CSV table of C-alpha atoms in Angstrom, one decimal:
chain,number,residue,atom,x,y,z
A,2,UNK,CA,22.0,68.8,4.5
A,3,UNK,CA,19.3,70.6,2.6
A,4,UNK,CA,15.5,69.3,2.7
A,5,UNK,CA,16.4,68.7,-1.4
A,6,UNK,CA,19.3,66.4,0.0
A,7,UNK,CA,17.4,64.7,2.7
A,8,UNK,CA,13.6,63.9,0.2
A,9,UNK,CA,16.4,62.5,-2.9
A,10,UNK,CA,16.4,59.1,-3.5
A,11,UNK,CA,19.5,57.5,-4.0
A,12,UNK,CA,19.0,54.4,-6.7
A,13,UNK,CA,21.7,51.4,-6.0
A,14,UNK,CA,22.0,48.6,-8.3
A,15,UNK,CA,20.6,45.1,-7.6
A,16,UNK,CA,20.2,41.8,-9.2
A,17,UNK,CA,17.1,43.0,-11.6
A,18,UNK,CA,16.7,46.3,-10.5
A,19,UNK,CA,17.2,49.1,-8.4
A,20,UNK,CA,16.9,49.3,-4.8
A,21,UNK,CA,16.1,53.0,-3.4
A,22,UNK,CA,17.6,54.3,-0.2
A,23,UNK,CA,17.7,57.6,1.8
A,24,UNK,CA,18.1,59.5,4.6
A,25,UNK,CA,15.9,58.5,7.5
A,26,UNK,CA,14.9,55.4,5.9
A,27,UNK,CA,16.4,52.0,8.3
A,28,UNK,CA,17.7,49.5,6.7
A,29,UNK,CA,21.0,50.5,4.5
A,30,UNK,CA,24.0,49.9,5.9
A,31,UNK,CA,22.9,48.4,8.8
A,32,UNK,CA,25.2,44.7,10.0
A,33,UNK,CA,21.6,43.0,11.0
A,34,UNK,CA,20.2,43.6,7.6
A,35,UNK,CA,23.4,42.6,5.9
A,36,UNK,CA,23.3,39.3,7.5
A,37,UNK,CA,19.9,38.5,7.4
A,38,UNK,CA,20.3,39.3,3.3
A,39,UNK,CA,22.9,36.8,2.9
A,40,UNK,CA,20.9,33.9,5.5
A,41,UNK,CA,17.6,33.8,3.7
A,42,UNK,CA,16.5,31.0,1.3
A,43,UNK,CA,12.9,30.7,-0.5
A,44,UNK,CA,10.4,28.1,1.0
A,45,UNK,CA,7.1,28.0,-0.2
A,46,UNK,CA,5.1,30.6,-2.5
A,47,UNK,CA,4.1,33.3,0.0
A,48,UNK,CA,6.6,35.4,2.0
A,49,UNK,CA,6.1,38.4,4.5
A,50,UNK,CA,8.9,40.7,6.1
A,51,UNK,CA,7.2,42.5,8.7
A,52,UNK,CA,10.4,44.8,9.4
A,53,UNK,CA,11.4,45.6,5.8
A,54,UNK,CA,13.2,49.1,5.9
A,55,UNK,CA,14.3,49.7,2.4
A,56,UNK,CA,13.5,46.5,1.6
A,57,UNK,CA,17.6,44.7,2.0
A,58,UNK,CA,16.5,41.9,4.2
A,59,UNK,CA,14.3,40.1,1.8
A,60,UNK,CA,15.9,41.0,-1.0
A,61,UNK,CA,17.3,37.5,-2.5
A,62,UNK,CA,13.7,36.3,-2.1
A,63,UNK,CA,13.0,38.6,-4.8
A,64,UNK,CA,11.4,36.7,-8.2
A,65,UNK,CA,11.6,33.5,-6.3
A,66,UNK,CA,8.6,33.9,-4.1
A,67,UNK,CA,5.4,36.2,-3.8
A,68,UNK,CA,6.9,38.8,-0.8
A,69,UNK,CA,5.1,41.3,0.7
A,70,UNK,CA,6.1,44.1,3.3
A,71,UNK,CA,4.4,45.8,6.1
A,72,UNK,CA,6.3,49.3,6.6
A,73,UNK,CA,4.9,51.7,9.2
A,74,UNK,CA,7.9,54.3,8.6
A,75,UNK,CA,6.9,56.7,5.6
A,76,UNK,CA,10.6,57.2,4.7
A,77,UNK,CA,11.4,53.4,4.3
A,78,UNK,CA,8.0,53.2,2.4
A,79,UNK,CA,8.8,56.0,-0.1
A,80,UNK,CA,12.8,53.7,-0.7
A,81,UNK,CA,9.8,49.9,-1.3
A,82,UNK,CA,7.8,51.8,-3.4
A,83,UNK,CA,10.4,53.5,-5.5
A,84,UNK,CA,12.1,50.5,-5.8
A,85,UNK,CA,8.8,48.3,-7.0
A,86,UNK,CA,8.7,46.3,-4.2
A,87,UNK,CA,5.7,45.0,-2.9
A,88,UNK,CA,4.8,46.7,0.4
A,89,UNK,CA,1.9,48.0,2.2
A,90,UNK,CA,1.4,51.4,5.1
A,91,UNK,CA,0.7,49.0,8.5
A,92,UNK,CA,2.3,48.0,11.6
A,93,UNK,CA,3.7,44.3,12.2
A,94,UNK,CA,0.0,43.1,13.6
A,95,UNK,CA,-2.2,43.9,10.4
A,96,UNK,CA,-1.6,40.9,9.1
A,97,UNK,CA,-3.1,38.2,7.6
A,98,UNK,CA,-3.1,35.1,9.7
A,99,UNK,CA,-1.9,31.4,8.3
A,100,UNK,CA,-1.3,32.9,5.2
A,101,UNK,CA,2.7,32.8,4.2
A,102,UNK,CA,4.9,30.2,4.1
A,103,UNK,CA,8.2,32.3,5.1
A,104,UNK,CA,8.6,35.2,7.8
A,105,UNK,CA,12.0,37.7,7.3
A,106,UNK,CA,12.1,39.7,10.6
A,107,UNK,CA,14.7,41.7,11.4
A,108,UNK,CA,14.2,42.2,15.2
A,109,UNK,CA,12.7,46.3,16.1
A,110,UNK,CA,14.9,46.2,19.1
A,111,UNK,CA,15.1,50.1,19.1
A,112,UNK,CA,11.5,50.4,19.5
A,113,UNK,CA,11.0,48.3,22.6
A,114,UNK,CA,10.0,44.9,24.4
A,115,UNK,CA,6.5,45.3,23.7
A,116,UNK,CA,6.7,46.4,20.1
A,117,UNK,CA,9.4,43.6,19.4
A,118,UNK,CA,7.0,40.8,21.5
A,119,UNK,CA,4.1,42.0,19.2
A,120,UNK,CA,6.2,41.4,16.0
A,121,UNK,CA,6.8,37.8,17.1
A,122,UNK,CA,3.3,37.2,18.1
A,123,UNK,CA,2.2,38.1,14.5
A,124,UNK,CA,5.2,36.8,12.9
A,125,UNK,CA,3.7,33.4,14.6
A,126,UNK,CA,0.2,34.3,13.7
A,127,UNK,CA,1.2,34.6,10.0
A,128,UNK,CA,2.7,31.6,9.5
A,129,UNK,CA,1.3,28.5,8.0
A,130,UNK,CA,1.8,25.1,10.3
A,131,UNK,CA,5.5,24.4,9.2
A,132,UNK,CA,6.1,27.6,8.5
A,133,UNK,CA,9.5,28.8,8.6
A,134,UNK,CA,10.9,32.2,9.9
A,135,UNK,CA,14.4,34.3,9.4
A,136,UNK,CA,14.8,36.4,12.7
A,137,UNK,CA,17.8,38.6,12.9
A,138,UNK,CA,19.3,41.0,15.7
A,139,UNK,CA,22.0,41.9,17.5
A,140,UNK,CA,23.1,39.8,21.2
A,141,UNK,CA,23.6,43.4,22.6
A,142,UNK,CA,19.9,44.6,21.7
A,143,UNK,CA,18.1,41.5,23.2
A,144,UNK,CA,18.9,38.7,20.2
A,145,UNK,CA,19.3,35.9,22.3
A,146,UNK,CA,15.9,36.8,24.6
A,147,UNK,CA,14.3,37.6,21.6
A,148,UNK,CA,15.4,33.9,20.3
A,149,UNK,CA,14.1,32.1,23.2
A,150,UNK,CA,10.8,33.6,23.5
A,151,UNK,CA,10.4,32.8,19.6
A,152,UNK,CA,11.2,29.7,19.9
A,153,UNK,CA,8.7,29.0,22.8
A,154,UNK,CA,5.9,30.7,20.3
A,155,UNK,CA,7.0,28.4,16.9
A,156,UNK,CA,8.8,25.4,18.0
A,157,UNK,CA,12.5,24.2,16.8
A,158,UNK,CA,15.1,27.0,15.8
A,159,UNK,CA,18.6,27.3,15.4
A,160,UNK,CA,21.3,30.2,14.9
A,161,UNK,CA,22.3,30.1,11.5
A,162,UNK,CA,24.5,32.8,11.2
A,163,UNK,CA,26.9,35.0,13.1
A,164,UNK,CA,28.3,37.9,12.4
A,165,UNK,CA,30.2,39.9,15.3
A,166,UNK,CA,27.4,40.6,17.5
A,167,UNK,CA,24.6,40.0,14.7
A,168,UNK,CA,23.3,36.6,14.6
A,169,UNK,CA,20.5,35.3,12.1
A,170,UNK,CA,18.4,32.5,13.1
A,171,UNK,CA,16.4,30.3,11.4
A,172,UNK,CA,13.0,28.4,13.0
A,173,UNK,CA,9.9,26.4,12.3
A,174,UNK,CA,6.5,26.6,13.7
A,175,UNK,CA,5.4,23.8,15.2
A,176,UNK,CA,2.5,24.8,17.4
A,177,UNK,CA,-0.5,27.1,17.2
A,178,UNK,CA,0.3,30.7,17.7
A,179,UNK,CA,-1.2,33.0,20.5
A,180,UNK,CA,-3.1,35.8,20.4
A,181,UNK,CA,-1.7,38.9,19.9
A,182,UNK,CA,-1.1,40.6,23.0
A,183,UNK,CA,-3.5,44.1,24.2
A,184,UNK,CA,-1.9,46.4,21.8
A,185,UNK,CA,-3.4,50.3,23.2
A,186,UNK,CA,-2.7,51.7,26.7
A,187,UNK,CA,-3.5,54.8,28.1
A,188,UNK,CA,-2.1,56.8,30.8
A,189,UNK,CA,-3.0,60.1,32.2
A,190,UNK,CA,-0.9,63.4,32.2
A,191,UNK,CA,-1.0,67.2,33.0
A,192,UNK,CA,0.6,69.8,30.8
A,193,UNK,CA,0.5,73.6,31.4
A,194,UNK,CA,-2.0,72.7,33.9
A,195,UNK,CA,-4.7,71.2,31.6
A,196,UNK,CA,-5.6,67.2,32.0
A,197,UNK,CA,-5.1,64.8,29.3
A,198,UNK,CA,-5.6,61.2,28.5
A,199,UNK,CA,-3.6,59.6,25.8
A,200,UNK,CA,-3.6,56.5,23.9
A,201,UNK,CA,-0.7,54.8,22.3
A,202,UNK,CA,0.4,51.7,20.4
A,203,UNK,CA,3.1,50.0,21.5
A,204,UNK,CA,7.0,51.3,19.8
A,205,UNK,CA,6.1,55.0,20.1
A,206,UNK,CA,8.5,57.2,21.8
A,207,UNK,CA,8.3,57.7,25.7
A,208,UNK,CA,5.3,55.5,26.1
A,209,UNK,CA,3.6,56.2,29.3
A,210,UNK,CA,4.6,59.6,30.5
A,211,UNK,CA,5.2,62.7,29.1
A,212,UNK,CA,8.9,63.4,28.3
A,213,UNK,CA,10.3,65.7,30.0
A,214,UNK,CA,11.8,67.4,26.9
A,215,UNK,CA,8.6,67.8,25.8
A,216,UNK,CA,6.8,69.1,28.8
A,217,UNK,CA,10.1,71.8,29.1
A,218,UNK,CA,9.2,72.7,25.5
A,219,UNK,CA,5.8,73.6,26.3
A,220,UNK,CA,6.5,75.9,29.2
A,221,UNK,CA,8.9,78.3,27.1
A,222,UNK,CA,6.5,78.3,24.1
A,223,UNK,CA,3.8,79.8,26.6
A,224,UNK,CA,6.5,81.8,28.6
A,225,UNK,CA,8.0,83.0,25.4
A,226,UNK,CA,4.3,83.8,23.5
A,227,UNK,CA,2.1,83.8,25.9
A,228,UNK,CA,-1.2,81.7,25.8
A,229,UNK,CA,-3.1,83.7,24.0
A,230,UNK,CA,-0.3,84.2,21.7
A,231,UNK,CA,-1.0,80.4,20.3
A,232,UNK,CA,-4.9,81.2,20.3
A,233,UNK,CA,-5.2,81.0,16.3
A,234,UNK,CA,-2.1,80.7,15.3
A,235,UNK,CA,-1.2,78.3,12.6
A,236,UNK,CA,1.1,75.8,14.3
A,237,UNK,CA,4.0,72.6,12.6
A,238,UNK,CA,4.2,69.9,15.1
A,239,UNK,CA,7.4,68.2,13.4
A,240,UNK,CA,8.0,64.7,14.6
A,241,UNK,CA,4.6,65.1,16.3
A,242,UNK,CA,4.7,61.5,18.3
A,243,UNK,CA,1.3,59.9,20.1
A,244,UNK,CA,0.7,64.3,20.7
A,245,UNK,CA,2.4,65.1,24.3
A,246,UNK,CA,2.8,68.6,22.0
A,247,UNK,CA,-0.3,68.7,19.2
A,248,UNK,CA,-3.1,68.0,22.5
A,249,UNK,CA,-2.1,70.9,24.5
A,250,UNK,CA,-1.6,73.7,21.6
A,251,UNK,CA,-4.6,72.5,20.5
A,252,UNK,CA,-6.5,72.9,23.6
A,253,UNK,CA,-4.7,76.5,24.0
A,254,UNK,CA,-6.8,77.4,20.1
A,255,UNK,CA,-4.0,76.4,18.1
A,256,UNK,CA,-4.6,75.6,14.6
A,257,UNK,CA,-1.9,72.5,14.9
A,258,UNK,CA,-0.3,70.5,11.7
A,259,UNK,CA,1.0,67.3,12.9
A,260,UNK,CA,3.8,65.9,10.9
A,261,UNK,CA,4.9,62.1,12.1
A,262,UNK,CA,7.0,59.2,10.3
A,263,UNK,CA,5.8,56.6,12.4
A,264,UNK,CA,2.3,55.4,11.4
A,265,UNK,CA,2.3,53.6,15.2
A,266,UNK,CA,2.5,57.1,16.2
A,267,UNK,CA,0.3,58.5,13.8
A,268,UNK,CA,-2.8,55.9,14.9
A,269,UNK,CA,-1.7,56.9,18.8
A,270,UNK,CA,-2.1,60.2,17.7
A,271,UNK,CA,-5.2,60.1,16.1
A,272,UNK,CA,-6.7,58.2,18.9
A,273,UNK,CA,-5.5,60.8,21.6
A,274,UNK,CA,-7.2,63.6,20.1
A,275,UNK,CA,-10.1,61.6,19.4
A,276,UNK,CA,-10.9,60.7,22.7
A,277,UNK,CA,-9.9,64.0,24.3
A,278,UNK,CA,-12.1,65.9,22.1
A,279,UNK,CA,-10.0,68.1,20.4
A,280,UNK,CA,-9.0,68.6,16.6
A,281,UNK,CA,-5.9,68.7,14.3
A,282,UNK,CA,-4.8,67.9,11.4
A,283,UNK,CA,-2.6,64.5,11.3
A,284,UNK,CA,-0.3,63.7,8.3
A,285,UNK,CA,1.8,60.6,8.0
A,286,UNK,CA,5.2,62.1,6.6
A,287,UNK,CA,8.5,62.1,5.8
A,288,UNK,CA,9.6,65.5,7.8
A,289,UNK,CA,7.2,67.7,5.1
A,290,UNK,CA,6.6,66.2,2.4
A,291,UNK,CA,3.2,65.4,2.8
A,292,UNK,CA,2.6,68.9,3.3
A,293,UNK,CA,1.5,71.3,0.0
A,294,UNK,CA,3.9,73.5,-1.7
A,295,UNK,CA,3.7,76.9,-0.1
A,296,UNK,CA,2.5,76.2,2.9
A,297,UNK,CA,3.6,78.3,6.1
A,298,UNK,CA,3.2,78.4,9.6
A,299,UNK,CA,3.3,81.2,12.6
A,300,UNK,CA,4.7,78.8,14.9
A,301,UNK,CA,6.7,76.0,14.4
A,302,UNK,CA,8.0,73.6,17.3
A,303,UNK,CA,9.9,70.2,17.4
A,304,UNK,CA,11.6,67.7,19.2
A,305,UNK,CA,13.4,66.0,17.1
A,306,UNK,CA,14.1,62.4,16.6
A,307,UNK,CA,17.9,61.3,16.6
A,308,UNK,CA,17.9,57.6,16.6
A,309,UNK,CA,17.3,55.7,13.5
A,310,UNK,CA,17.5,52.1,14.0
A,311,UNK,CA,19.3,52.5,16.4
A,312,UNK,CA,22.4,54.2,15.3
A,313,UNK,CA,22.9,57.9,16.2
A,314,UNK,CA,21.9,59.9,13.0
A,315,UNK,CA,21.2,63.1,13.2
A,316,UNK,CA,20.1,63.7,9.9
A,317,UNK,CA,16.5,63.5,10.5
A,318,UNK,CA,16.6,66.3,13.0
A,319,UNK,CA,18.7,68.2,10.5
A,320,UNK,CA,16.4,68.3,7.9
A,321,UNK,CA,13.9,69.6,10.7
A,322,UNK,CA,15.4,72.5,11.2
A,323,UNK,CA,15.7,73.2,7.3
A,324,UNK,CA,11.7,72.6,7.3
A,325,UNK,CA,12.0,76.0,9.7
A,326,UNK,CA,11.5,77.3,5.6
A,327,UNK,CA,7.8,76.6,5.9
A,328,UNK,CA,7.8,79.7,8.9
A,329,UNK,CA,6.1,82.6,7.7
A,330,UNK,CA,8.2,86.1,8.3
A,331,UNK,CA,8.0,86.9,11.8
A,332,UNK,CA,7.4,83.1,13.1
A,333,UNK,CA,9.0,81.3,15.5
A,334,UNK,CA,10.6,77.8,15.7
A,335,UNK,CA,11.2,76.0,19.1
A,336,UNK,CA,13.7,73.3,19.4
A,337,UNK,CA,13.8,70.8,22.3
A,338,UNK,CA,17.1,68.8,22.6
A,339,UNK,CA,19.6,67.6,24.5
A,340,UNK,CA,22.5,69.5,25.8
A,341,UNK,CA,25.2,67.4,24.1
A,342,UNK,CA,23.2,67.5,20.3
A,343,UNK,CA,24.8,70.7,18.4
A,344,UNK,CA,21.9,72.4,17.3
A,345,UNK,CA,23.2,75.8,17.5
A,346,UNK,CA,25.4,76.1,14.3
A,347,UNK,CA,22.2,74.6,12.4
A,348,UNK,CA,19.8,77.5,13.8
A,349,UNK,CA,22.7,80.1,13.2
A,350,UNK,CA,23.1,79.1,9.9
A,351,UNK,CA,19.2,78.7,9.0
A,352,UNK,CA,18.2,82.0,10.8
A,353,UNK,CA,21.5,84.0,11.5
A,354,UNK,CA,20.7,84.0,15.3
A,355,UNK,CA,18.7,82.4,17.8
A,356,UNK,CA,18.4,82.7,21.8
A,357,UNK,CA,18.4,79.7,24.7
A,358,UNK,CA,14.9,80.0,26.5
A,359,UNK,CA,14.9,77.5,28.8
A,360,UNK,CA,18.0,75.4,30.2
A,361,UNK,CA,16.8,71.8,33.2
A,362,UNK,CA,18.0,68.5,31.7
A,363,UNK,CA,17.1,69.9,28.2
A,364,UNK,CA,17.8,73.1,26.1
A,365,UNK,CA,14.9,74.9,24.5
A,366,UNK,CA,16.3,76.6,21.3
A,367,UNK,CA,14.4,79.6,20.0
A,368,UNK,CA,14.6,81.4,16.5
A,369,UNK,CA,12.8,83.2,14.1
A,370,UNK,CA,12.4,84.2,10.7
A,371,UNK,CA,13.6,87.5,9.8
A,372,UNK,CA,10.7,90.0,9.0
A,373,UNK,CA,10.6,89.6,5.0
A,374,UNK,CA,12.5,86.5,4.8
């Protein structure tokens, strides 16, 4: 897949429109999002689906009722807007309180307890008194905790739907809502010998340690280059997370780029440098398209996402590796992965060879662009 291939939106008819999908973007051809498209009714004027995707799951409520969307992916948000749906740039929580009459929420199982318990908190929050809310999931991701622990937040509910292991539910709120729970953390970690402190948001990827894929990535940068070797270089932080990699290159003088999807992430992020004193440049984005035309990098490192809702889809962490056009001639792109992901035919084919550095739970793929390239 070409980065072309990966940024094109794909148009698919709908009742008065056109609904926009691509890769990297949740949502499309996903069972929970099916059923929870063919479950939901209108009630009221005001609706709100706090895990929209491309925007399938409140679909049908579509003319019939004001809807709005809170999208923190930049793919999914690039499908709503394209498509002329309503949506706004903010996690599940940034919303407005007693204000809608209807809740779609198709359960972010994939992104953990705490991110999923947040999401009902402020699906709760949201709701008028009376208030209904569509929750959807799948029994092997957690539905039927999930269920109970909505129920005990709203009131009266009931499984509408099911699907194979997909079940839709339908429940009224009946009682005031919570709170929403303490949404930052911290935690302390050492990389490359150096102290850090960072902050993260609940949902982001390896919350509360350092992964080790990430900490193996560092060492055979600095083996490979050198420290020095990353003082003033111009650095691509691809799938860039809360910063286990953009906080130490930038403490070693890089001049880090930090590309990330997730706006969770990108807030984390944000935060960590913040309070660690220490600069970069941050950029909500769909792999690099918020990134100018022309622009190039010395040093490009990665490790790449490979679950999208859920599923296994590597296409993500294919177009990564085609973003390894924005090196300069001469620069060098480290991949972290596991051992079972077949990287290798993608760097041979991108760069004509590439070498193994580092090889302890995780393989650290090296490769660079050809001098004049």
């Amino acid at each position: 897949m070409t980065l072309a291939e990966y940024h094109r939106l794909t148009p698919l008819p709908r009742p008065g429109g056109v609904l926009y999908v691509k890769p990297g973007a949740r949502g499309y051809r996903d069972p929970v999002y099916e059923l929870l498209q063919s479950a939901v009714a209108p009630f009221g004027e005001r609706a709100l689906d706090l895990n929209p995707g491309v925007g399938l799951g409140s679909l049908p409520l579509e003319g019939r009722m004001e809807v709005e969307r809170l999208e923190p992916s930049k793919a999914a948000f690039r499908c709503l807007v394209a498509s002329g749906l309503k949506a706004r740039l903010a996690p599940p929580w940034e919303t407005e309180e007693d204000a809608y009459h209807l809740v779609v929420l198709a359960l972010p199982a994939g992104r953990g307890t705490a991110y999923v318990e947040a999401s009902l908190v402020a699906a709760a929050r949201a709701l008028g008194m009376g208030g209904r809310v569509y929750l959807a999931g799948d029994k092997n991701k957690g539905f039927e905790r999930y269920l109970k622990e909505a129920q005990a937040l709203l009131g009266y509910g009931k499984v509408l739907k099911r699907e194979g292991p997909v079940r839709v539910a339908l429940l009224e709120k009946e009682k005031e809502a919570p709170p929403l729970p303490a949404l930052w953390h911290r935690f302390e970690a050492r990389l490359l010998g150096e102290a850090f402190t960072f902050f993260h948001l609940p949902g982001v990827f390896s919350a509360g340690k350092v992964d080790k894929a990430s900490a193996l990535l560092l060492e055979a940068l600095v083996g490979e280059v050198g420290r020095e070797g990353l003082r003033g270089k111009r650095i691509l932080d691809l799938g860039a997370g809360y910063g286990a990699l953009t906080l130490p290159l930038a403490r070693l003088g890089g001049e880090v780029t930090a590309l990330e999807d997730d706006l969770v992430s990108v807030l984390s992020l944000e935060r960590s440098l913040a309070e660690n004193h220490l600069a970069a440049r941050v950029l909500h984005s769909d792999v690099d398209e918020a990134l100018t035309e022309g622009e190039a990098f010395d040093i490009i490192v990665t490790n790449p996402p490979f679950h999208v809702g859920g599923a296994v889809i590597l296409d993500v962490a294919q177009a990564f590796v085609e973003a390894a056009a924005r090196l300069k001639p001469g620069g060098g792109f480290f991949l972290v992965a596991n051992p079972f992901l077949k990287y290798e035919p993608l760097l041979e084919e991108r760069f004509g060879a590439f070498r193994t550095l580092l090889v302890r739970e995780y393989k650290v793929l090296f490769a660079q662009k050809a001098q004049g390239g």
